[in-house]
Structures are given as C-alpha cells and as structure tokens.
Coordinates of C-alpha atoms in Angstrom, one line a residue:
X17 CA 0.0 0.0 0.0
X18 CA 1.5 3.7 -0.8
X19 CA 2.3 5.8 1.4
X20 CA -0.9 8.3 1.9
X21 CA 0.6 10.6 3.6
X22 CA 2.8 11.8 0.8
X23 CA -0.6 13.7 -0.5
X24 CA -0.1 17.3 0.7
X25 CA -4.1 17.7 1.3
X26 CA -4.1 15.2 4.2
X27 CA -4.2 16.1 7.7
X28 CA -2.8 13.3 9.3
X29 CA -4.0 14.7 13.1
X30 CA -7.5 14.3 11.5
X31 CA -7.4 11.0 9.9
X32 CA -8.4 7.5 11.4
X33 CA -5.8 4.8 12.0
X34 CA -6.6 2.2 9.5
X35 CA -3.8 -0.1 10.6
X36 CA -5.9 -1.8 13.6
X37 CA -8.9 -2.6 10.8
X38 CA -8.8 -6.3 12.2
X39 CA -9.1 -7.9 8.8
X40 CA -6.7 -5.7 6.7
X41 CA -3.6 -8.2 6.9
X42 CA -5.9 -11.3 6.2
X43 CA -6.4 -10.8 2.4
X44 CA -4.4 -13.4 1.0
X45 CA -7.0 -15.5 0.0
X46 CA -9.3 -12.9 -1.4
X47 CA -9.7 -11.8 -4.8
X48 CA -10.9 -8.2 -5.8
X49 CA -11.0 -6.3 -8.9
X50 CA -11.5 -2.7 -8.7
X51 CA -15.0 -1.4 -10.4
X52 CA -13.5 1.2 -13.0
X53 CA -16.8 0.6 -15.1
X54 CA -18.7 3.5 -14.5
X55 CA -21.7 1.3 -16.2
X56 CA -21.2 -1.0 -12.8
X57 CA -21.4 1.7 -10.2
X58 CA -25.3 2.2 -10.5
X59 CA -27.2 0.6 -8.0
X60 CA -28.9 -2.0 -10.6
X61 CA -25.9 -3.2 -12.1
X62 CA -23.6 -3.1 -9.4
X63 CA -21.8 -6.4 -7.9
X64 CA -21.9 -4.9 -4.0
X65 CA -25.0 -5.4 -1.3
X66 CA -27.1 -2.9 0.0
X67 CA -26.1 -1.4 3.3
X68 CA -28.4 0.2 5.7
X69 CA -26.8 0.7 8.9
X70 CA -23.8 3.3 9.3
X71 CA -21.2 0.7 11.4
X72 CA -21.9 -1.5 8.5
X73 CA -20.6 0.7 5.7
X74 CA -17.3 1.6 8.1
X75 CA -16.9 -1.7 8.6
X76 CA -16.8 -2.5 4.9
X77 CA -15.0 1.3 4.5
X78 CA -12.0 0.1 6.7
X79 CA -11.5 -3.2 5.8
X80 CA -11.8 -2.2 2.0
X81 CA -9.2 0.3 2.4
X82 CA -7.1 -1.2 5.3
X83 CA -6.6 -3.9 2.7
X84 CA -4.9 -2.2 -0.1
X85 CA -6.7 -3.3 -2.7
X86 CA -7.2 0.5 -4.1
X87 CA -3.1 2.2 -4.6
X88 CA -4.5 5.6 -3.5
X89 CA -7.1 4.8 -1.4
X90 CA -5.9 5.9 2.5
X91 CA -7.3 8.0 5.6
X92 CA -8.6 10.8 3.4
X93 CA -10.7 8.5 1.8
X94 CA -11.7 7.0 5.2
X95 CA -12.4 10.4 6.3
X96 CA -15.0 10.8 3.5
X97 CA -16.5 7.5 4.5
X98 CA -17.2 8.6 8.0
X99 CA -19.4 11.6 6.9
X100 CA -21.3 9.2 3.9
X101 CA -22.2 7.3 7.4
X102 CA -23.1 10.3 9.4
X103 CA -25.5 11.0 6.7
X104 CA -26.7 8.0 6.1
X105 CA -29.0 7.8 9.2
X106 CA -31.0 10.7 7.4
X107 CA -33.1 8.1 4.9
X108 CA -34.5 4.3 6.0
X109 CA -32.8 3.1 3.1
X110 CA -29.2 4.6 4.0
X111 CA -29.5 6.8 0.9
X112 CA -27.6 10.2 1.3
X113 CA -26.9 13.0 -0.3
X114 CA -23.4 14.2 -2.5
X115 CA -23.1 17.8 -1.7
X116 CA -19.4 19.0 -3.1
X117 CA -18.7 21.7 -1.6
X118 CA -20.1 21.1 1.9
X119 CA -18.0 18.4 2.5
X120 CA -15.1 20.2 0.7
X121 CA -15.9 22.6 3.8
X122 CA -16.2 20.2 6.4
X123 CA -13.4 18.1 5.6
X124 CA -11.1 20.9 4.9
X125 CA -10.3 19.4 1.3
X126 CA -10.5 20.9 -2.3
X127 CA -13.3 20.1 -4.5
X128 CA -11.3 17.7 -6.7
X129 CA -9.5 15.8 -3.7
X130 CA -13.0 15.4 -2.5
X131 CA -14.2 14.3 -5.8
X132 CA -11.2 11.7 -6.3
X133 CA -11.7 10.0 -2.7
X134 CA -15.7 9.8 -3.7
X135 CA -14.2 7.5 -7.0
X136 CA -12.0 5.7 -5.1
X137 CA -15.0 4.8 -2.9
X138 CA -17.0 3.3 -6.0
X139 CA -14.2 1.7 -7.4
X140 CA -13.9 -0.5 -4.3
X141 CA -17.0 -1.4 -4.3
X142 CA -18.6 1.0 -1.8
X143 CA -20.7 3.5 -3.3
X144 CA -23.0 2.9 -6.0
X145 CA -25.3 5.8 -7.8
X146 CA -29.1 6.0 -7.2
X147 CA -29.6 9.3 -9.1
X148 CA -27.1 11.6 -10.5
X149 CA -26.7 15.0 -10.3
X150 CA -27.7 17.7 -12.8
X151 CA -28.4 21.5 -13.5
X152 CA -32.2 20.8 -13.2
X153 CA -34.1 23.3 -10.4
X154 CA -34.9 20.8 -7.8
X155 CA -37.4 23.4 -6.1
X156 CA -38.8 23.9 -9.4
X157 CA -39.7 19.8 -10.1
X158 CA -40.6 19.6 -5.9
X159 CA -43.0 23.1 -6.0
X160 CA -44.6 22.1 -9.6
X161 CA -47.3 24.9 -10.5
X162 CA -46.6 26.6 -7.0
X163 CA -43.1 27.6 -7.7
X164 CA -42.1 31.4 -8.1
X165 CA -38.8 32.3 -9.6
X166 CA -39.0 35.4 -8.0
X167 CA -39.1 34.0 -4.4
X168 CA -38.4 30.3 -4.5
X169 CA -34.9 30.4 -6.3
X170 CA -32.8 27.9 -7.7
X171 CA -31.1 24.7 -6.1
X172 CA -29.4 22.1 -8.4
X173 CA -30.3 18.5 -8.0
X174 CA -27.7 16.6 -5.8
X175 CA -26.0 13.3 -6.6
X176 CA -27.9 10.5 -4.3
X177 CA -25.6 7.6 -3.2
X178 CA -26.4 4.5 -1.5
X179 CA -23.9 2.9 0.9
X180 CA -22.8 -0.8 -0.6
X181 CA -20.5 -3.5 0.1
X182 CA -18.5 -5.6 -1.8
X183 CA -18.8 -9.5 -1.8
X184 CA -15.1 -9.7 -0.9
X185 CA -15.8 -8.5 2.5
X186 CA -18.8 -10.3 3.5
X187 CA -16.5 -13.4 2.1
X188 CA -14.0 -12.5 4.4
X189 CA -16.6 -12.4 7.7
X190 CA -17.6 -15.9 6.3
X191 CA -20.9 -14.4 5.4
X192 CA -23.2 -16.9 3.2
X193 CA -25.5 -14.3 0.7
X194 CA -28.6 -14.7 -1.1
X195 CA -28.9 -13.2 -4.4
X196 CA -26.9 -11.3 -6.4
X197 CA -25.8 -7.4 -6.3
X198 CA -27.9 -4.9 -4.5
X199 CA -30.3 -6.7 -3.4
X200 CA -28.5 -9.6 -1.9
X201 CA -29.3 -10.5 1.6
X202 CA -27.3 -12.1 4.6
X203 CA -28.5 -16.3 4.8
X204 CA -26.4 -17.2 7.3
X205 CA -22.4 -18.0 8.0
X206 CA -20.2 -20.3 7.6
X207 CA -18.1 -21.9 10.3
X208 CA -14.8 -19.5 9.8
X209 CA -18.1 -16.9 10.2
X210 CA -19.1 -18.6 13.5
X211 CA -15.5 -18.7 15.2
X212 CA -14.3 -15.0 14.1
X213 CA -17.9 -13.7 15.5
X214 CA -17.7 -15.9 19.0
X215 CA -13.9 -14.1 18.7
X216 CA -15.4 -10.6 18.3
X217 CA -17.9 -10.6 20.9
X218 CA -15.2 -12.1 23.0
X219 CA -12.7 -9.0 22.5
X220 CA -15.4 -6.7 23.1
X221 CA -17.0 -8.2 26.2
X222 CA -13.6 -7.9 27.9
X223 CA -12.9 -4.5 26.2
X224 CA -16.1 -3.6 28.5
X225 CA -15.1 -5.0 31.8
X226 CA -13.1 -2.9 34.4
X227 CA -9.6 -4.1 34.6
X228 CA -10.0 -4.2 38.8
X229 CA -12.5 -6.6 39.9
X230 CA -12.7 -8.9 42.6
X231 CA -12.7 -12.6 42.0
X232 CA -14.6 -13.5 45.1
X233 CA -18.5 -14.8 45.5
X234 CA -21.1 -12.0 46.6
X235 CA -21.8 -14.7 49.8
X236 CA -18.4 -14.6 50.8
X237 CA -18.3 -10.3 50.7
X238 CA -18.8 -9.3 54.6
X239 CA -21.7 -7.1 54.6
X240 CA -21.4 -3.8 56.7
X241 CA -23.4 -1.5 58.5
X242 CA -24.4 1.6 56.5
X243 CA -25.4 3.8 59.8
X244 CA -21.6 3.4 61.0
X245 CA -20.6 4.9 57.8
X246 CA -18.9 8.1 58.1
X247 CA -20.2 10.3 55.4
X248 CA -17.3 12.3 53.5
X249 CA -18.0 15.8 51.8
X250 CA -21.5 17.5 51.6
X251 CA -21.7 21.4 53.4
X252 CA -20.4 22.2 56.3
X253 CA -23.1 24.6 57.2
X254 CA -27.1 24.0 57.8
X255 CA -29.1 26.8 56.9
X256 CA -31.4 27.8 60.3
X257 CA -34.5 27.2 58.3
X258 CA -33.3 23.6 57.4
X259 CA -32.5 22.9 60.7
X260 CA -35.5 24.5 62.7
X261 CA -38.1 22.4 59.7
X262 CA -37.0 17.9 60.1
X263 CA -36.7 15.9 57.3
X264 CA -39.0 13.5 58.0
X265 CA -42.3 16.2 59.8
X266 CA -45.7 15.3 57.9
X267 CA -46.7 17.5 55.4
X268 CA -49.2 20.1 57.2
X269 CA -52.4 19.7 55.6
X270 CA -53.6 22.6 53.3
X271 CA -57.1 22.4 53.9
X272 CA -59.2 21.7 56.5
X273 CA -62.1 19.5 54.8
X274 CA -63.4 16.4 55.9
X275 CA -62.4 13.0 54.7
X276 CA -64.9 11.6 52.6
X277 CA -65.9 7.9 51.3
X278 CA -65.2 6.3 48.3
X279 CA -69.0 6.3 47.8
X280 CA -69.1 9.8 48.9
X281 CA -66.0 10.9 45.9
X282 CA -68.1 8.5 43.3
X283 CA -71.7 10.5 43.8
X284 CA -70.0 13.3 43.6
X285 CA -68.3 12.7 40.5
X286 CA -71.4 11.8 39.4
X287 CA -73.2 14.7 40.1
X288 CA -70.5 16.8 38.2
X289 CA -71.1 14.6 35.1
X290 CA -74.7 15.4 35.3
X291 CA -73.8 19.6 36.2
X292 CA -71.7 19.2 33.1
X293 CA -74.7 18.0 30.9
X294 CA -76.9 21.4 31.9
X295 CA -74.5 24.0 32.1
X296 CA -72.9 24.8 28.8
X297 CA -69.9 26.6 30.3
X298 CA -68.8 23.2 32.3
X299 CA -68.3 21.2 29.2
X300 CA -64.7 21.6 29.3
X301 CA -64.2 21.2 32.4
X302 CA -63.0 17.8 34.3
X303 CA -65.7 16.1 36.5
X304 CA -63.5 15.2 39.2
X305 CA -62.2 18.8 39.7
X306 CA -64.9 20.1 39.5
X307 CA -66.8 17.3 41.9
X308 CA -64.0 18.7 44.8
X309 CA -64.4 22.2 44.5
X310 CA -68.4 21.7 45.0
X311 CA -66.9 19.6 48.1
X312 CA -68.2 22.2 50.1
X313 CA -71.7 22.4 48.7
X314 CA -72.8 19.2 48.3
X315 CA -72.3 17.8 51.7
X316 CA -74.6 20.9 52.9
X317 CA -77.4 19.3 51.0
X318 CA -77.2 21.3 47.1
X319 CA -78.2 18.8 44.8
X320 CA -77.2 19.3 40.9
X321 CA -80.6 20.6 39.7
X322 CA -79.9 23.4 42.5
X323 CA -76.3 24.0 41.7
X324 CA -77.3 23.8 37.8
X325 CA -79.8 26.8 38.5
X326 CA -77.0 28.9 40.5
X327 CA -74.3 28.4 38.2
X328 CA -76.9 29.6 35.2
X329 CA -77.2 32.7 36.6
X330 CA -73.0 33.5 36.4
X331 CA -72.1 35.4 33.7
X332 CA -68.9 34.0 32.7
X333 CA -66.8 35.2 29.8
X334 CA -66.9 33.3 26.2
X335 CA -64.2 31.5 26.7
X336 CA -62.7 29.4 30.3
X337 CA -59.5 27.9 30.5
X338 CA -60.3 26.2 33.2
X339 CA -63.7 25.7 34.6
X340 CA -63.1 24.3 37.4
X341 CA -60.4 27.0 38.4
X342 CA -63.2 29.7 37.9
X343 CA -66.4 28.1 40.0
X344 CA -63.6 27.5 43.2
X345 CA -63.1 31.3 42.5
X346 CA -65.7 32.6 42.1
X347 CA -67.8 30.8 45.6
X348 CA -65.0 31.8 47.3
X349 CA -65.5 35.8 46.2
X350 CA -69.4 35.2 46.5
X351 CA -69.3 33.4 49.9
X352 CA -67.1 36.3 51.1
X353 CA -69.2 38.8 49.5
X354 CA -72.2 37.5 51.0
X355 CA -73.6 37.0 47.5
X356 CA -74.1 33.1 47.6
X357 CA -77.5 31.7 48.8
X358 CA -77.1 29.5 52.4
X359 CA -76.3 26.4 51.3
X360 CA -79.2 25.0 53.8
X361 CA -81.5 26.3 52.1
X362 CA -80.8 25.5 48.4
X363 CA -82.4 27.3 45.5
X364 CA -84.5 24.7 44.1
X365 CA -85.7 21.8 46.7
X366 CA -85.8 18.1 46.0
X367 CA -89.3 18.1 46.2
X368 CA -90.2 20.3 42.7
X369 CA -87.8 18.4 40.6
X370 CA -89.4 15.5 38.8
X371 CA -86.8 13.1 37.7
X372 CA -88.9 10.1 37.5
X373 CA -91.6 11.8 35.9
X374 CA -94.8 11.3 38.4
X375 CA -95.9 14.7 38.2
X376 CA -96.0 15.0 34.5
X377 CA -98.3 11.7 33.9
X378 CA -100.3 13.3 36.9
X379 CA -101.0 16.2 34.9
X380 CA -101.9 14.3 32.0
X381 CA -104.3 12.1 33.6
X382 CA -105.9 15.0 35.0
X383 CA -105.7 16.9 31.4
X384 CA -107.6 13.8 30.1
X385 CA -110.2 13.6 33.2
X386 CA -111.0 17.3 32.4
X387 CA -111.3 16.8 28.2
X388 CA -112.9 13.7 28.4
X389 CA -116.6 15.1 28.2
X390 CA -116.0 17.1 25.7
X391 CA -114.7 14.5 23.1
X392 CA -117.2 12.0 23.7
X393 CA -119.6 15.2 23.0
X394 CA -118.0 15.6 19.8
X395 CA -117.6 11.9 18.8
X396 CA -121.7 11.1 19.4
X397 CA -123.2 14.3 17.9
X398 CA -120.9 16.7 15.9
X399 CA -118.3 14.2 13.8
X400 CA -120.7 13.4 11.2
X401 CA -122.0 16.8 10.4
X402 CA -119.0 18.4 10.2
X403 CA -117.4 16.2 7.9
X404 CA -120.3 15.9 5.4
X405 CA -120.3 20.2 5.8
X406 CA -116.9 20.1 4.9
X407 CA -117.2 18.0 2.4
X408 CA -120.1 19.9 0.7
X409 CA -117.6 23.0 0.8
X410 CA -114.9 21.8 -0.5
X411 CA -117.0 20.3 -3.9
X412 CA -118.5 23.9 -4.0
X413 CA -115.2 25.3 -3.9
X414 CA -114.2 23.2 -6.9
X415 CA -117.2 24.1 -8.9
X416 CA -116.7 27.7 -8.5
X417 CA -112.9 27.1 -9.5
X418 CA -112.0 29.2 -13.2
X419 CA -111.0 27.0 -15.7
X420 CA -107.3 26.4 -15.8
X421 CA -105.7 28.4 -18.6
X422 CA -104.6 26.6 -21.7
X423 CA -101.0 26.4 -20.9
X424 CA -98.4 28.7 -23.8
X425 CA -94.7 27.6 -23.1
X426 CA -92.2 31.0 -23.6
X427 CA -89.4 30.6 -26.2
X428 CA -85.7 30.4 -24.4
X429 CA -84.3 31.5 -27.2
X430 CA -84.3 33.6 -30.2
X431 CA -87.0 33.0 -33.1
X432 CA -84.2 33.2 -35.5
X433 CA -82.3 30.5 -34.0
X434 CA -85.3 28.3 -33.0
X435 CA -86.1 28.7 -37.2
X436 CA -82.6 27.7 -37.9
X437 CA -83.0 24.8 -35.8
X438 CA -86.3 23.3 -37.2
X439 CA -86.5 20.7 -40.1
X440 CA -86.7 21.9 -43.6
X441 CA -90.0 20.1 -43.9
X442 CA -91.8 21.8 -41.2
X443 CA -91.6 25.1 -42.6
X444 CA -94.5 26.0 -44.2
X445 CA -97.0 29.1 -45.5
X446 CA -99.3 28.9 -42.5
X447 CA -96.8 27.1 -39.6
X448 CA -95.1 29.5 -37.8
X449 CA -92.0 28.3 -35.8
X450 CA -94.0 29.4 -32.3
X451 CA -96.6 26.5 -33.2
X452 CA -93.7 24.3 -33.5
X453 CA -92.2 25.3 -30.5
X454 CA -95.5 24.6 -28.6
X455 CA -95.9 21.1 -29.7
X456 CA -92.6 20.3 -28.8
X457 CA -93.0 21.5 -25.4
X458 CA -96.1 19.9 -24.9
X459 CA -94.7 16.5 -26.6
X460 CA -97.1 17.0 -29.3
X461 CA -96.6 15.8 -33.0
X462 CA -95.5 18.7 -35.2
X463 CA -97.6 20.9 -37.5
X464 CA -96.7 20.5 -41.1
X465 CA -97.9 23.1 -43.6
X466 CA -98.9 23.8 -47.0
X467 CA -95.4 22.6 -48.8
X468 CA -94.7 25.8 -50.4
X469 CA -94.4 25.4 -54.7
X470 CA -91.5 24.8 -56.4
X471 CA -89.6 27.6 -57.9
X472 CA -90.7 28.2 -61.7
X473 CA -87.5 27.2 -63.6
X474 CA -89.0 29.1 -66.8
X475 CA -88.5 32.8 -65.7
X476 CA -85.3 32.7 -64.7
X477 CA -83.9 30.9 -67.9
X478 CA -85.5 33.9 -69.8
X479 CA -83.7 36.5 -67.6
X480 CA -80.6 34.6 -68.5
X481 CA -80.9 34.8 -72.1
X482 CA -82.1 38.8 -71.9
X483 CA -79.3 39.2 -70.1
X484 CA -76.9 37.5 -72.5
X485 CA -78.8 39.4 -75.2
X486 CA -77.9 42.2 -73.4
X487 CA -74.0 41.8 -73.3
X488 CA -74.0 40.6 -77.1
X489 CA -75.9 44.1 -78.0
X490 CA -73.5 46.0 -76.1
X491 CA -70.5 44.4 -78.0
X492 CA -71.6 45.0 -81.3
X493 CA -72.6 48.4 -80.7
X494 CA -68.8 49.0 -79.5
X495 CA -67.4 47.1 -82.5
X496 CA -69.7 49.5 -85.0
X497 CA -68.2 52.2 -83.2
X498 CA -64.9 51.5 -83.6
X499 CA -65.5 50.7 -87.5
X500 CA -67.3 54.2 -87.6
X501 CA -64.0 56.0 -86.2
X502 CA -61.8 54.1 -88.7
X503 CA -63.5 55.4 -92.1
X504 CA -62.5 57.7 -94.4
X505 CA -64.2 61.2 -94.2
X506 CA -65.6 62.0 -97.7
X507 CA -67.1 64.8 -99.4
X508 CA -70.3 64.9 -101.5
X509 CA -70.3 67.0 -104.3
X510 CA -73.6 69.2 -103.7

C-alpha cells in the first residue's frame, strides 16, 4: 500500500488509524477487482450489497481500504467515508446526499480531492449511484405549478448515493449471501463466520469490563453496616431554616375539609357529570375537579338541579380555560361577599324536581279527566256533520274554481335561432316556428304546412338569355363604333 501521507491535502492529526482494521492483513486468500466501469457503479448493475446501517458501511470502508486493494485509497478516503455514514441515518434506506462543496468545507479538502476519494469509494466497491446530479431546479420539479422564480430560487439537483459493500468483504466475515448485487441479503455464516464472530464478541465483552474486579463470590463479601458509615463531603453549614423544619415532619395539611368515602367521591363525580350536561360553560371542564371544588356544597345538601340553577345565573366570559379553576373562584368571592344563597337552604328543593316523571303523567291524567266530556260530546253528535259540511264546501269550492288556462310555453331562445334549428319540412306558409315550439314543449306531434311550390325554372332561364342578349348588344354596338372611327371622311359634291 503507498504511502498516503505523501498527499499534501491530508491532515494526518485528523485522519483514522486504519492499521488496527482487524481484517486488513488477512487478504491473502481474497480476490478483488476494482470497479473502473462507471456502467457498474449504479445501484442496478452493481456487484456490491445494500447497506443500511452506518457501522456496517465503516466496517466495509476500513477493511476495503485497510486492505490495499485500491493504490490511492488511504485515511482521506476513510475520512470521506465517515461523513457518507453520518449521513446515512437521514433516509430508511441509507441513501444520502453528495453535496461537493459542503463536504469540501467540512473536511477541509479541495473540491477535486474530494471528488477523487468519492471514486476511489465506487471503485472499491462502496458506493454505487441511485440518481445523479444535474443543472435541473430541484425546487422547481418539488414546487410544480406553486413555484415562483422570484421568491423560490434555484437549487441544483444533488447526486444521491447508496452505501454498498463488496462481496469480498462479506466473504472474508464468512458471510453466506442470497442473491446477487444490491439486493442480496445475509443467509447465514459459515463456520470460519461462527468462530471469528464468538472471537469478536469475545474482544469486546472484555474491552467492556473494568480491569480491577474482585474474584470472590457476593456470599463470601462481609456485609457492613451503612449507619456506621462516616459520610465524607457535603456542606459544612445548615441553613437555620433547614435545621429548625426535620426531614421527616408530615406535610401540614392545606385544607381543613373532611375526609370523605369512596362512595361519597363516586356521587359526587357523578353529580358533576350530570352539572356538566346542563350548564354549557362546564363542558370543558374535568368532573373530578370540579366534583372537589363543590366539596363544600354538596355535603350541605345542594343537589345538581340546584347547583345547575346557580351556576346559570353566572355570567362567565366566552371562553374558560379552566372551569373548574373559575367556579372555586368565584364561591369563594361570593361566599365572602355575602352574595351566595345559604347552602341550607338550596335554590330549588328536592321536592319540585321531577326526575322520574310522576308529576308529569299526573297532569296528564288530570288533562284527560278534564277533556274527556267534551270529546265523547263531539264523537256522538258533531263528527258526522261536520265532515259531510266540509265535504259539501270543499265540492263547492271546486265548482266555483275558473278553468285552468290553456297552458303557452315561452321561447328560451331567439326565433331566428329556434327557425334555424327546425326541419326543412316543417316550414310552411301557414306554420309559424311558435306552433312548432309549442308542440314540442307539450310533446305534441309537429304541425306540417302547405309545402310551399316549387320555384318556376322558366322565368329565370329567360332572364338569362335577356341578359346574355344584353351583353352581345352591347359588344356589337362598341365594334360599330370602332368601324365608324376608322373610315374615311368623304365629301359629296352638292
């Protein structure tokens, strides 16, 4: 392998060791061919598998380059391998953009170094080309009709690359593979697979483990006595407030109500549901909130019907926050304003609400009792005659109805049009195009007229031959002109 730090752009401070790649000096019995076939780098014709996990493609990256099969390929290259991986978490698919001059920037490179380590990369097998770049407006093709020159701008559409690795290396894990080029999948491994894996997992279970540990059992560790531990650090000082309040006091209590049932909290949950239900305000409240702030009230005996009434009567702003937050409020500045009715004497009593209903069916009943005279009254004596008067009017009414006017549909469109539009045959001397327009409308057949006669042909073969006549007369009177001009004058003797 050459030596890569003889290239002038290379930072060797900033470039990865490749020389503890772990596979790099077992290549003897590995064949590769470098991919100089651009035809071979796109992602449907390349040899390589698909990658999607970053440590994957370093993997393949370092053994691929720790293994000299490239004569320019070195840490620079490596370099540009580790920000293809940082990128690649970006897409599902480990797909990742090929921006030039960013990664000139962020490697500290020149725009052709960058682009030579890129080629270096597909020609081992690495890279491999899902779309290439061009001068086309990306923002343009991902706006469509929305796009605005004026405002939108112009951004070029970037090379995509997808992260790939060469059989070689999956041969040297002792990878078995399914398929062929970039969609090839991992089957299984073979036995030189097994052992280097039961190796790796070895190296990095003890890379894990602190060096000092102690070899002994946890039952023969002496266990000790955490209160004669002296503690070490901490402050020196105690604040007076920390020492006059101890650790472990009970939490004064911050309100002086009564402890309550289970039962007691579920009917009062309860009643909030049904509060909720009448007042419109409440609906965005929470029931059990707003069940403890009407603590208070419903162990003096306010039912929900009453408490419905009161909280009616509020006038609340359009829009609450927090429901609950205003009704604790607002009792509170009502109870100390004197403005809240005594809670033993609610504002609407038990006894005038009618939840099951027994007063209503009362008051039918007794609507019946009282109406019941009177229908059978009406059934017995008056139904008959009132129908047959009824009927006797409405027949009179009908006799005495004008006859319905013979119906004349309006044209909806011009009478020139309309005459346009009817059949040569239907025109006639005494058919007018209205007539034809009212059968239609009334699906009637059409009127057809007196046929009109047929043009006399005799008339207008005499007006041809006058006027031929006519010409030829004109002619010769121009010809006996002319011969007129052209004779001599002579003089008769007198």
């Amino acid at each position: 392998m050459p030596d890569v730090l003889a290239c002038r752009h290379i930072d060797p401070a900033a470039c990865p060791d490749v020389s503890d790649t772990g596979l790099g000096s077992d290549t003897s019995g590995h064949a590769f061919a470098l991919v100089r076939d651009t035809a071979a780098q796109e992602w449907d014709t390349t040899a390589s598998r698909h990658l999607r996990r970053a440590d994957d493609f370093r993997a393949a990256a370092q053994f691929m380059v720790g293994s000299g099969f490239h004569p320019k390929a070195g840490r620079t290259t490596l370099r540009l391998a580790e920000v293809f991986a940082a990128r690649m978490r970006r897409s599902k698919d480990g797909h990742f953009p090929f921006n030039i001059e960013a990664t000139a920037r962020e490697l500290g490179l020149q725009r052709r170094a960058v682009l030579n380590h890129a080629q270096y990369l597909r020609e081992l097998g690495l890279l491999a080309y899902i779309e290439h770049g061009s001068k086309t407006n990306s923002v343009r093709t991902r706006l469509g009709e929305g796009y605005r020159p004026d405002t939108d701008g112009y951004r070029g559409t970037a090379t995509i690359f997808a992260a790939v690795a060469p059989p070689v290396w999956d041969e040297a894990l002792g990878r078995r593979i399914d398929g062929l080029g970039y969609t090839a999948r991992i089957a299984g491994v073979t036995e030189a697979g097994r052992d280097r894996a039961v190796e790796e997992a070895r190296r990095k279970a003890a890379a894990k483990t602190p060096a000092r540990r102690t070899s002994c059992t946890p039952s023969l560790v002496v266990p000790q006595d955490h209160r004669q531990l002296k503690i070490v650090g901490g402050k020196k000082d105690t604040s007076r407030k920390r020492a006059r309040c101890p650790k472990n006091s009970p939490r004064p209590a911050s309100t002086n109500r009564p402890r309550i049932s289970p039962a007691e909290c579920a009917r009062g949950i309860a009643l909030a549901e049904q509060l909720r239900q009448e007042v419109w305000w409440l609906n965005r409240g929470c029931a059990r909130r707003l069940a403890y702030v009407l603590r208070p009230l419903i162990a003096t005996g306010w039912t929900w019907q009453s408490l419905a009434a009161e909280l009616l009567t509020w006038g609340v702003p359009g829009y609450l926050r927090d429901p609950a937050a205003y009704v604790r409020h607002e009792l509170e500045r009502r109870q100390h304003l004197g403005d809240l009715p005594h809670p033993a004497t609610p504002t609407v009593r038990d006894d005038q609400v009618d939840d099951t209903g027994a007063r209503h069916a009362e008051m039918l009943r007794r609507r019946e009792e009282n109406n019941d005279p009177t229908w059978q009254h009406y059934a017995s004596q008056l139904r008959s005659s009132l129908r047959s008067r009824l009927a006797e009017a409405k027949q009179a009414r009908q006799d005495r109805r004008p006859p319905r006017p013979e119906y004349q549909p309006m044209m909806r469109e011009s009478e020139q049009a309309f005459v346009q539009a009817v059949p040569a045959q239907s025109r006639g001397a005494n058919v007018s195009p209205r007539d034809i327009y009212r059968a239609r409308a009334l699906r009637q057949p059409e009127p057809v007229g007196r046929p009109t006669p047929e043009a006399d042909q005799g008339w207008l073969e005499h007006l041809r031959d006058q006027h031929e006549a006519e010409q030829a007369c004109a002619s010769l009177r121009i010809e006996l002109d002319d011969w007129e001009r052209n004779q001599p004058t002579t003089q008769t003797a007198c």
